[in-house]
Coordinates of C-alpha atoms in Angstrom, one line a residue:
M29 CA -73.6 -40.1 7.9
K30 CA -75.0 -39.8 4.1
K31 CA -76.2 -43.3 5.0
I32 CA -78.5 -41.8 7.7
L33 CA -79.4 -38.3 5.8
L34 CA -80.9 -40.9 2.8
L35 CA -82.1 -43.2 5.6
L36 CA -83.9 -40.4 6.7
L37 CA -85.5 -38.9 3.6
T38 CA -87.4 -42.2 2.7
A39 CA -88.5 -42.1 6.0
G40 CA -90.6 -39.9 4.1
I41 CA -94.5 -40.4 6.5
T42 CA -93.1 -42.7 8.3
F43 CA -91.1 -39.8 9.8
L44 CA -92.4 -38.7 12.8
F45 CA -92.0 -35.8 15.7
A46 CA -92.4 -37.4 19.1
A47 CA -94.8 -37.0 21.6
E48 CA -92.1 -34.8 23.6
D49 CA -90.4 -31.7 21.7
H50 CA -86.8 -31.8 21.8
G51 CA -86.0 -28.4 19.2
V52 CA -87.0 -26.5 16.4
R53 CA -90.6 -28.0 14.0
A54 CA -89.1 -26.1 11.1
K55 CA -89.4 -28.0 6.7
V56 CA -85.9 -28.5 5.1
D57 CA -85.7 -27.9 1.8
L58 CA -82.2 -30.2 0.6
V59 CA -80.3 -28.8 -2.4
S60 CA -81.0 -32.0 -3.8
G61 CA -84.6 -31.3 -4.0
V62 CA -86.4 -32.5 -1.7
T63 CA -88.2 -31.7 1.4
Q64 CA -89.0 -32.9 4.5
Y65 CA -90.1 -31.5 8.1
A66 CA -87.7 -32.5 11.1
Q67 CA -87.2 -31.1 14.0
F68 CA -84.1 -28.7 13.4
I69 CA -81.3 -29.1 16.9
G70 CA -78.9 -27.1 16.2
I71 CA -75.5 -26.0 14.4
Q72 CA -72.3 -27.0 15.1
Q73 CA -69.9 -25.9 13.1
D74 CA -70.2 -26.8 10.2
S75 CA -73.0 -29.6 10.5
V76 CA -77.0 -29.2 11.0
L77 CA -78.6 -31.2 14.3
L78 CA -82.0 -32.6 12.6
G79 CA -83.9 -35.3 15.1
G80 CA -86.8 -37.3 14.9
N81 CA -88.6 -41.2 15.5
I82 CA -86.7 -43.8 13.6
K83 CA -88.6 -47.0 13.9
G84 CA -90.7 -45.8 17.3
Q85 CA -87.4 -44.2 18.6
F86 CA -85.8 -40.0 18.7
T87 CA -82.5 -40.1 17.5
I88 CA -80.0 -37.3 16.2
I89 CA -78.1 -36.8 13.1
K90 CA -75.4 -34.9 12.0
I91 CA -75.9 -33.5 8.4
A92 CA -73.1 -31.0 6.1
K93 CA -74.3 -27.8 6.2
N94 CA -73.3 -27.2 2.8
R95 CA -76.2 -30.1 2.3
F96 CA -79.4 -27.6 2.6
K97 CA -80.5 -25.1 0.6
S98 CA -82.7 -23.6 3.6
I99 CA -84.1 -24.6 7.8
V100 CA -87.4 -22.6 8.1
D101 CA -89.4 -22.7 11.2
E102 CA -93.4 -22.5 11.2
Q103 CA -92.9 -18.8 11.5
G104 CA -91.0 -18.0 8.9
N105 CA -87.3 -17.9 10.9
D106 CA -84.2 -18.8 8.5
L107 CA -82.6 -21.0 11.1
L108 CA -80.0 -22.2 8.8
N109 CA -78.4 -18.6 8.4
P110 CA -79.7 -16.5 11.8
K111 CA -79.1 -12.9 11.8
A112 CA -80.2 -12.0 16.0
Q113 CA -78.2 -14.1 18.1
Q114 CA -81.8 -14.2 20.0
V115 CA -82.5 -17.4 17.3
A116 CA -78.5 -18.4 17.9
D117 CA -79.1 -18.3 21.3
T118 CA -83.0 -20.0 21.2
T119 CA -81.2 -22.9 19.4
A120 CA -78.7 -23.8 21.1
T121 CA -80.1 -24.4 24.2
Q122 CA -82.8 -26.9 22.6
A123 CA -80.7 -28.6 22.0
D124 CA -78.6 -28.4 25.5
S125 CA -82.4 -29.7 26.7
S126 CA -82.5 -32.6 23.8
Q127 CA -79.7 -33.5 25.0
E128 CA -80.4 -34.2 28.3
A129 CA -83.8 -35.5 27.7
L130 CA -82.1 -38.5 25.6
P131 CA -81.7 -42.0 27.3
E132 CA -77.5 -42.6 28.0
Q133 CA -75.6 -43.6 24.8
S134 CA -74.1 -40.7 23.7
T135 CA -75.8 -39.3 19.0
E136 CA -73.6 -41.4 18.0
A137 CA -74.6 -44.0 19.6
S138 CA -77.8 -43.7 19.1
T139 CA -77.1 -42.7 15.2
E140 CA -75.6 -46.4 15.3
Q141 CA -77.3 -48.4 16.9
S142 CA -80.8 -47.2 14.6
E143 CA -78.4 -47.5 12.0
E144 CA -77.7 -51.6 13.1
Q145 CA -81.4 -51.8 13.8
R146 CA -82.8 -51.0 10.0
Q147 CA -82.4 -53.5 7.0
P148 CA -79.6 -53.0 4.6
T149 CA -81.8 -51.7 0.6
F150 CA -80.4 -51.3 -3.0
L151 CA -78.4 -48.2 -1.6
D152 CA -76.3 -49.7 0.3
S153 CA -74.8 -52.0 -2.1
V154 CA -74.9 -49.1 -5.2
A155 CA -71.5 -48.3 -4.6
G156 CA -68.6 -47.9 -7.2
K157 CA -70.9 -49.5 -10.2
H158 CA -73.1 -48.9 -12.5
I159 CA -75.7 -48.3 -12.7
F160 CA -79.3 -48.8 -15.6
V161 CA -82.5 -48.1 -13.9
A162 CA -85.5 -48.8 -15.7
L163 CA -87.1 -48.1 -18.5
E164 CA -90.1 -45.2 -18.3
K165 CA -92.8 -46.3 -19.9
R166 CA -94.9 -42.6 -21.2
S167 CA -98.2 -42.7 -22.8
I168 CA -98.2 -46.0 -24.4
D169 CA -98.9 -49.1 -24.5
S170 CA -96.9 -51.4 -25.6
A171 CA -94.0 -54.5 -25.0
L172 CA -91.2 -52.9 -26.4
D173 CA -89.7 -51.9 -23.4
A174 CA -89.5 -55.4 -22.0
Q175 CA -87.5 -56.6 -25.4
L176 CA -85.2 -53.0 -25.5
S177 CA -84.4 -53.2 -22.8
P178 CA -82.1 -56.9 -22.8
I179 CA -80.8 -55.3 -26.0
L180 CA -79.4 -52.0 -24.5
L181 CA -77.8 -53.2 -21.8
Q182 CA -76.4 -56.3 -23.3
L183 CA -75.4 -53.6 -25.2
I184 CA -73.7 -51.3 -22.8
K185 CA -72.1 -54.4 -21.2
E186 CA -70.4 -55.7 -24.4
S187 CA -69.2 -51.7 -24.7
G188 CA -67.6 -52.3 -21.6
T189 CA -69.5 -51.4 -19.5
P190 CA -70.5 -54.0 -16.6
L191 CA -74.3 -52.4 -15.4
V192 CA -76.2 -53.4 -12.3
V193 CA -80.0 -53.6 -12.9
A194 CA -82.2 -51.0 -10.9
N195 CA -86.2 -50.9 -10.1
R196 CA -87.6 -47.0 -9.8
T197 CA -89.8 -49.0 -6.8
Q198 CA -85.8 -49.3 -4.5
F199 CA -85.5 -46.1 -4.8
G200 CA -88.5 -45.5 -1.9
Y201 CA -90.2 -42.3 -2.4
C202 CA -88.3 -40.8 -5.3
R203 CA -89.6 -42.1 -8.8
S204 CA -88.0 -38.3 -10.8
S205 CA -85.0 -39.0 -12.4
A206 CA -83.6 -35.8 -10.3
C207 CA -84.5 -37.6 -7.6
I208 CA -83.0 -41.2 -7.7
K209 CA -80.1 -39.4 -9.7
D210 CA -79.8 -37.2 -6.6
S211 CA -80.2 -40.5 -4.1
L212 CA -77.1 -42.1 -6.5
A213 CA -74.7 -40.3 -6.0
L214 CA -75.1 -40.2 -2.2
Y215 CA -74.5 -42.9 -2.7
G216 CA -71.7 -43.4 -4.1
A217 CA -72.7 -44.6 -7.5
A218 CA -69.8 -44.6 -10.3
S219 CA -72.9 -43.6 -13.5
V220 CA -76.6 -43.9 -13.9
Y221 CA -78.2 -44.8 -17.3
Q222 CA -82.2 -43.3 -17.4
G223 CA -84.7 -43.0 -19.8
S224 CA -88.3 -43.5 -21.7
I225 CA -90.1 -45.0 -24.0
S226 CA -92.4 -42.4 -25.1
A227 CA -95.2 -41.7 -27.8
G228 CA -93.8 -40.3 -30.4
A229 CA -94.6 -37.5 -33.2
S230 CA -96.8 -40.1 -35.3
Q231 CA -99.1 -42.2 -34.4
D232 CA -96.7 -45.3 -36.1
S233 CA -93.5 -44.1 -34.3
L234 CA -92.3 -44.4 -31.3
T235 CA -89.2 -42.3 -29.4
L236 CA -86.6 -43.7 -27.2
Y237 CA -84.8 -41.4 -25.2
M238 CA -81.8 -41.9 -22.3
T239 CA -79.5 -40.0 -20.5
H240 CA -75.5 -41.1 -18.7
L241 CA -74.5 -38.6 -16.4
D242 CA -70.8 -39.5 -14.4
L243 CA -71.6 -39.3 -11.1
T244 CA -68.3 -39.0 -9.8
D245 CA -67.9 -36.0 -11.6
S246 CA -69.6 -32.4 -10.2
T247 CA -68.6 -30.7 -13.4
A248 CA -69.8 -33.8 -15.2
K249 CA -73.0 -33.0 -18.4
P250 CA -75.6 -36.1 -18.7
L251 CA -74.8 -37.3 -22.5
T252 CA -78.4 -37.8 -24.2
A253 CA -79.4 -39.8 -26.7
T254 CA -83.1 -40.4 -28.8
A255 CA -84.6 -42.9 -31.3
N256 CA -87.2 -43.1 -33.7
L257 CA -88.6 -46.0 -33.3
S258 CA -92.2 -48.0 -35.4
V259 CA -94.3 -49.5 -33.1
F260 CA -95.1 -52.2 -35.4
N261 CA -92.1 -53.3 -36.2
G262 CA -89.7 -51.4 -33.5
L263 CA -86.6 -53.8 -33.2
G264 CA -86.8 -54.5 -36.7
D265 CA -86.5 -51.0 -37.0
A266 CA -83.9 -50.6 -34.3
I267 CA -81.2 -52.9 -35.4
T268 CA -80.7 -50.7 -38.6
D269 CA -77.9 -49.7 -39.9
N270 CA -76.9 -49.8 -36.2
K271 CA -79.0 -47.9 -35.0
L272 CA -78.6 -49.1 -31.3
S273 CA -75.4 -49.3 -31.2
N274 CA -74.8 -45.7 -32.5
F275 CA -77.9 -44.8 -30.2
I276 CA -75.0 -46.7 -27.1
K277 CA -71.6 -44.8 -29.0
Q278 CA -73.5 -41.7 -28.4
L279 CA -74.0 -42.6 -24.6
K280 CA -70.9 -42.9 -23.8
G281 CA -69.8 -40.1 -25.4
E282 CA -67.7 -41.8 -28.9
P283 CA -67.3 -40.0 -32.1
L284 CA -70.4 -41.6 -34.7
P285 CA -68.6 -44.0 -38.1
T286 CA -69.3 -42.2 -40.5
K287 CA -71.7 -43.5 -42.7
K288 CA -70.6 -44.2 -46.1
R289 CA -72.5 -43.8 -49.5
N290 CA -72.7 -45.0 -52.8
V291 CA -69.6 -43.4 -55.0
S292 CA -70.6 -43.8 -58.9
Y293 CA -68.5 -42.5 -61.5
V294 CA -69.5 -40.3 -64.3
K295 CA -66.9 -39.8 -68.2
L296 CA -68.4 -37.9 -70.1
E297 CA -67.2 -36.6 -73.6
S298 CA -68.1 -33.6 -75.9
E299 CA -68.0 -32.6 -79.4
P300 CA -66.4 -29.7 -79.2
E301 CA -63.8 -30.4 -76.7
G302 CA -63.4 -28.6 -74.1
A303 CA -66.8 -27.7 -73.0
T304 CA -67.6 -26.9 -69.4
I305 CA -69.3 -29.5 -66.8
T306 CA -71.9 -28.5 -64.5
I307 CA -74.4 -29.5 -62.2
P308 CA -76.7 -27.4 -60.0
G309 CA -76.5 -26.2 -57.0
K310 CA -72.5 -27.3 -57.3
D311 CA -69.1 -25.9 -59.1
D312 CA -67.5 -26.2 -62.2
I313 CA -66.8 -29.8 -62.2
C314 CA -64.0 -30.7 -65.1
K315 CA -63.5 -29.2 -69.2
T316 CA -63.8 -32.8 -71.3
P317 CA -63.5 -35.3 -72.3
C318 CA -63.1 -36.1 -68.1
T319 CA -64.2 -38.6 -65.7
F320 CA -65.9 -37.9 -62.1
A321 CA -67.1 -39.2 -59.0
L322 CA -71.4 -38.6 -58.6
Q323 CA -72.5 -39.2 -54.5
D324 CA -76.3 -39.0 -55.6
T325 CA -78.8 -42.1 -55.4
E326 CA -81.8 -40.6 -57.4
K327 CA -81.7 -39.3 -61.1
V328 CA -79.3 -36.3 -61.5
D329 CA -79.2 -33.1 -64.7
I330 CA -75.5 -32.8 -66.2
Y331 CA -74.0 -29.6 -68.0
A332 CA -72.5 -29.2 -70.9
Y333 CA -71.5 -25.3 -72.2
W334 CA -69.6 -23.6 -74.0
K335 CA -68.5 -20.2 -74.5
V336 CA -67.7 -18.0 -77.2
N337 CA -67.5 -14.3 -77.9
S338 CA -71.1 -13.5 -76.2
Q339 CA -72.1 -17.2 -77.7
I340 CA -72.9 -19.7 -74.8
W341 CA -73.1 -23.2 -77.0
G342 CA -74.5 -26.6 -74.5
A343 CA -76.1 -30.1 -74.3
K344 CA -77.8 -31.1 -71.4
K345 CA -77.8 -34.9 -70.1
T346 CA -79.7 -36.9 -67.5
I347 CA -79.1 -40.1 -65.7
K348 CA -80.0 -42.5 -62.5
P349 CA -76.2 -42.8 -61.2
I350 CA -74.9 -46.7 -60.8
P351 CA -73.0 -47.5 -58.0
Y352 CA -70.0 -48.3 -58.4
D353 CA -70.5 -48.1 -61.3
T354 CA -69.5 -46.0 -64.3
T355 CA -72.3 -43.7 -66.8
K356 CA -70.3 -43.1 -70.3
L357 CA -72.2 -39.9 -71.5
S358 CA -71.7 -38.7 -75.0
V359 CA -73.2 -34.5 -75.5
K360 CA -73.1 -32.6 -78.9
L361 CA -72.7 -29.0 -78.2
K362 CA -75.7 -26.3 -80.1
K363 CA -76.4 -22.8 -79.9
V364 CA -78.2 -22.5 -76.8
K365 CA -79.6 -18.8 -76.5
P366 CA -80.5 -18.9 -71.5
E367 CA -82.6 -16.1 -70.0
L368 CA -83.9 -15.8 -66.8
R369 CA -87.4 -14.6 -65.5
V370 CA -87.8 -12.8 -63.0
F371 CA -92.0 -12.4 -61.5
T372 CA -92.1 -10.8 -58.1
I373 CA -95.4 -10.4 -55.8
P374 CA -95.9 -7.2 -55.9
E375 CA -95.2 -6.8 -59.5
G376 CA -92.7 -3.2 -59.6
A377 CA -90.4 -4.4 -57.8
Y378 CA -87.0 -3.0 -59.5
I379 CA -84.2 -5.6 -60.3
Y380 CA -80.4 -5.5 -58.8
A381 CA -77.4 -7.9 -60.6
G382 CA -75.3 -9.7 -57.8
S383 CA -75.2 -9.7 -54.1
S384 CA -72.8 -6.3 -53.3
P385 CA -74.9 -4.7 -51.0
I386 CA -77.3 -2.1 -52.7
S387 CA -76.5 1.9 -52.2
P388 CA -77.8 4.9 -53.7
T389 CA -75.4 4.7 -56.6
S390 CA -77.0 1.3 -57.3
H391 CA -78.2 0.6 -61.0
A392 CA -81.2 -1.9 -61.5
I393 CA -80.9 -4.4 -64.2
G394 CA -84.8 -3.5 -64.7
K395 CA -88.7 -4.1 -63.0
S396 CA -90.5 -7.7 -62.4
P397 CA -91.5 -8.8 -64.4
N398 CA -89.0 -9.1 -66.4
K399 CA -87.1 -11.5 -69.3
F400 CA -82.8 -11.4 -69.8
D401 CA -80.6 -13.3 -71.1
L402 CA -77.7 -14.7 -69.4
N403 CA -73.9 -14.5 -70.4
D404 CA -72.6 -16.3 -67.0
I405 CA -73.9 -19.4 -66.3
G406 CA -73.8 -20.8 -63.1
S407 CA -74.8 -20.0 -59.7
S408 CA -75.9 -16.3 -59.2
F409 CA -77.1 -14.3 -57.2
I410 CA -79.9 -11.3 -57.5
Q411 CA -81.2 -8.8 -55.5
I412 CA -84.7 -7.7 -55.4
R413 CA -86.2 -3.9 -54.0
K414 CA -89.3 -2.9 -53.7
E415 CA -90.7 0.4 -50.9
G416 CA -92.5 -1.3 -48.0
F417 CA -90.6 -4.1 -48.6
K418 CA -88.2 -5.7 -47.2
D419 CA -85.0 -7.1 -49.4
T420 CA -85.2 -9.9 -50.8
L421 CA -81.8 -11.8 -52.0
V422 CA -82.2 -14.7 -54.6
S423 CA -79.4 -17.4 -55.6
F424 CA -80.4 -19.6 -58.5
Y425 CA -79.4 -22.1 -61.2
A426 CA -78.2 -20.2 -64.6
S427 CA -79.2 -23.4 -66.2
P428 CA -77.8 -23.3 -70.3
T429 CA -80.3 -24.7 -71.5
D430 CA -82.7 -24.5 -69.7
P431 CA -85.0 -20.6 -69.7
T432 CA -84.6 -20.1 -65.4
S433 CA -87.3 -18.6 -63.4
V434 CA -87.1 -16.7 -59.9
N435 CA -90.6 -16.3 -58.1
V436 CA -90.5 -14.2 -55.0
T437 CA -92.7 -13.1 -52.6
L438 CA -91.5 -9.8 -50.9
Q439 CA -92.3 -10.2 -46.5
P440 CA -93.4 -6.1 -46.1
I441 CA -92.2 -4.4 -43.6
T442 CA -93.5 -3.7 -40.0
T443 CA -90.6 -2.5 -38.1
P444 CA -90.5 1.5 -38.0
V445 CA -86.3 1.3 -37.8
E446 CA -86.8 -0.4 -41.4
M447 CA -88.6 1.6 -42.7
E448 CA -86.5 4.3 -41.8
I449 CA -83.9 2.5 -43.0
Q450 CA -85.2 2.5 -46.8
N451 CA -86.7 5.4 -46.7
A452 CA -83.3 7.8 -46.1
W453 CA -82.5 5.2 -48.6
V454 CA -85.4 6.1 -50.9
K455 CA -84.1 9.4 -50.4
E456 CA -80.8 8.7 -51.7
Q457 CA -81.6 7.4 -54.2
K458 CA -83.7 10.4 -56.0
K459 CA -80.9 12.1 -55.0
N460 CA -78.7 10.4 -56.6
F461 CA -81.6 10.3 -59.8
I462 CA -81.4 14.3 -60.3
G463 CA -77.8 15.1 -59.6
K464 CA -76.9 12.3 -62.4
V465 CA -80.2 13.9 -64.1
L466 CA -78.1 17.8 -64.1
M467 CA -74.9 16.5 -65.0
G468 CA -76.6 14.9 -68.3
S469 CA -78.7 17.7 -69.0
S470 CA -75.8 20.7 -67.7
I471 CA -73.6 18.8 -71.6
A472 CA -77.3 20.3 -73.9
P473 CA -75.4 23.8 -72.4
L474 CA -72.4 23.3 -72.8
L475 CA -72.3 22.5 -76.7
A476 CA -74.0 25.3 -76.5
G477 CA -72.1 27.8 -74.8
A478 CA -69.3 26.2 -77.4
L479 CA -70.9 26.2 -80.7
L480 CA -71.6 30.3 -79.8
S481 CA -68.4 30.8 -78.9
Y482 CA -66.9 29.2 -81.5
L483 CA -69.7 31.4 -84.1
A484 CA -68.9 35.0 -82.4
N485 CA -64.3 34.4 -82.6
Q486 CA -65.8 33.7 -86.1
D487 CA -67.9 37.1 -85.8
Y488 CA -64.7 38.8 -84.5
D489 CA -62.3 37.4 -87.0
D490 CA -64.8 38.7 -90.2
A491 CA -64.8 42.4 -88.3
R492 CA -61.5 42.0 -88.2
H493 CA -60.0 41.5 -91.1
I494 CA -63.0 44.0 -93.3
K495 CA -60.6 46.3 -90.4
D496 CA -57.4 45.2 -92.2
Q497 CA -59.2 46.9 -95.7
L498 CA -60.7 49.8 -94.3
N499 CA -57.4 50.5 -92.8
I500 CA -55.6 50.7 -97.0
P501 CA -55.1 54.4 -97.7
S502 CA -56.6 53.7 -101.2
T503 CA -59.9 52.9 -100.0
L504 CA -59.9 56.1 -98.2
N505 CA -64.2 57.7 -98.3
G506 CA -66.2 56.6 -100.8
S507 CA -69.8 55.0 -100.1
H508 CA -67.8 51.2 -100.7
Y509 CA -65.9 52.2 -98.2
Q510 CA -68.9 53.4 -95.4
A511 CA -70.2 50.1 -96.0
Q512 CA -67.6 48.6 -94.9
V513 CA -67.4 50.4 -91.6
N514 CA -71.5 49.1 -91.4
K515 CA -70.6 45.7 -91.8
N516 CA -67.7 45.7 -89.0
H517 CA -69.7 46.7 -86.6
D518 CA -72.2 44.9 -87.3
L519 CA -69.7 42.0 -87.3
V520 CA -68.6 42.8 -83.8
K521 CA -72.3 43.2 -82.4
K522 CA -73.3 39.9 -83.4
G523 CA -70.2 38.4 -82.4
D524 CA -70.6 40.8 -78.8
R525 CA -74.4 38.8 -78.0
K526 CA -73.5 35.2 -79.9
L527 CA -70.0 35.5 -77.0
T528 CA -72.4 36.9 -73.7
V529 CA -75.3 34.3 -74.9
G530 CA -72.8 31.6 -75.6
G531 CA -70.5 32.7 -71.7
S532 CA -74.3 31.9 -69.9
L533 CA -74.7 28.2 -71.3
I534 CA -71.7 27.2 -70.4
G535 CA -71.7 29.5 -66.7
T536 CA -75.7 27.4 -67.1
G537 CA -74.1 23.5 -67.8
I538 CA -71.0 24.3 -65.5
L539 CA -73.4 25.6 -62.9
M540 CA -76.2 22.0 -63.7
F541 CA -72.7 19.6 -63.6
G542 CA -71.4 20.7 -60.3
V543 CA -74.6 20.6 -58.7
G544 CA -75.2 17.1 -59.7
F545 CA -72.4 16.5 -59.1
L546 CA -72.8 17.1 -55.4
L547 CA -75.9 15.8 -55.9
T548 CA -74.6 12.8 -56.7
F549 CA -71.1 12.8 -54.6

């Protein structure tokens, strides 16, 4: 019955209605994307009856209902899923009348007769086979298709898949890849290889694209492969580094072989020994004397450094690795002063060390442009922040011998949400700054108040000493006695004043510290 469905569809323009209408003229949309006009006869259980002229004879065929997306008559009525009993009754009546108008033969006999009359097609022979559809040329004028196709066919066959080659003309009305795929699936093909050769990104390149789909598994997803080839050296380019072989592996879902890289070795000694060896963009490798492997083929900068307390000793060597050979190096370390230079556009941005999130309590190490002494060698981070611009995290390699420059172009904030978040942070930072200033400023009144309180206690001690002397009987009366009494009173008054001012200063200092603490935390 599947063959009869495709026969009806491939009839295309030759599928005409009989002079006498046997059913309702309708537009038929299949789930495969194909659209056709036919006479809708009716629905029997899970099958749809369609009629039309095939080679001059009116024929009715049955097709499974689930293969249709929609069937709509000229008035727009949904015939596949009628909403009213009237539509069902009408179609049933038309089906009965059409059956009576047929020659004295059953629907099945008519179908079998039409099958016997038609000539076998290519699609009749694809059941269970793997089909390779000729590559489609898109916007190119190249003979590369004729050269590549036999190679691709041979590689697929050598991988264990027998192929049947098909031209696009063998699929009748089908021209698109989707239509060809649906036709092959309908006739029971095992899988299909399809693809194209099109113009590449540059004038001198072509793009080879192919898909492979298992048609026996309705849940299978197509496997794809793409290769870029030179217009002038297409075959040589395709064969280089097993490019086509890997292309076929991708189409079959097989893992690609790991590409071998040239390995070389470096044996390095330093004076003094124990220096750390590092390469930009990588972690520390080893400590001298040591031997390590490289997979780079271009020139490589190798650094050696030795840190003693706050002093750094360092050296630099540049080598070009020799594949599968060992390069021997010896370096002598000398005192160095690594330096980080930070430049931003615009200037005046705050610079924070490290990659930890910036908080209102974070302390900036400076503002751009600026330079700093480096104490740590290797990979490091800084963060740049400026009001009105997005925060920027910068990763850099701190060289032990050369100045390290960081140039950053800040991006303006464009969204209200980001601006609101930054404004809130700025307010918190200002509040934190005021709090720290208050806490720092509280030290002066606290010290002054403490000093005055101490001096007040000294005055009280002196006044107490004079009072003790005045209590001695021999000192009663006389001018000296009265002078001592006056001095005692003066000392007490001075002490009271100093204690009052000192207490006020201490209170003020405590208040400033408390307010500053609350603002900061």
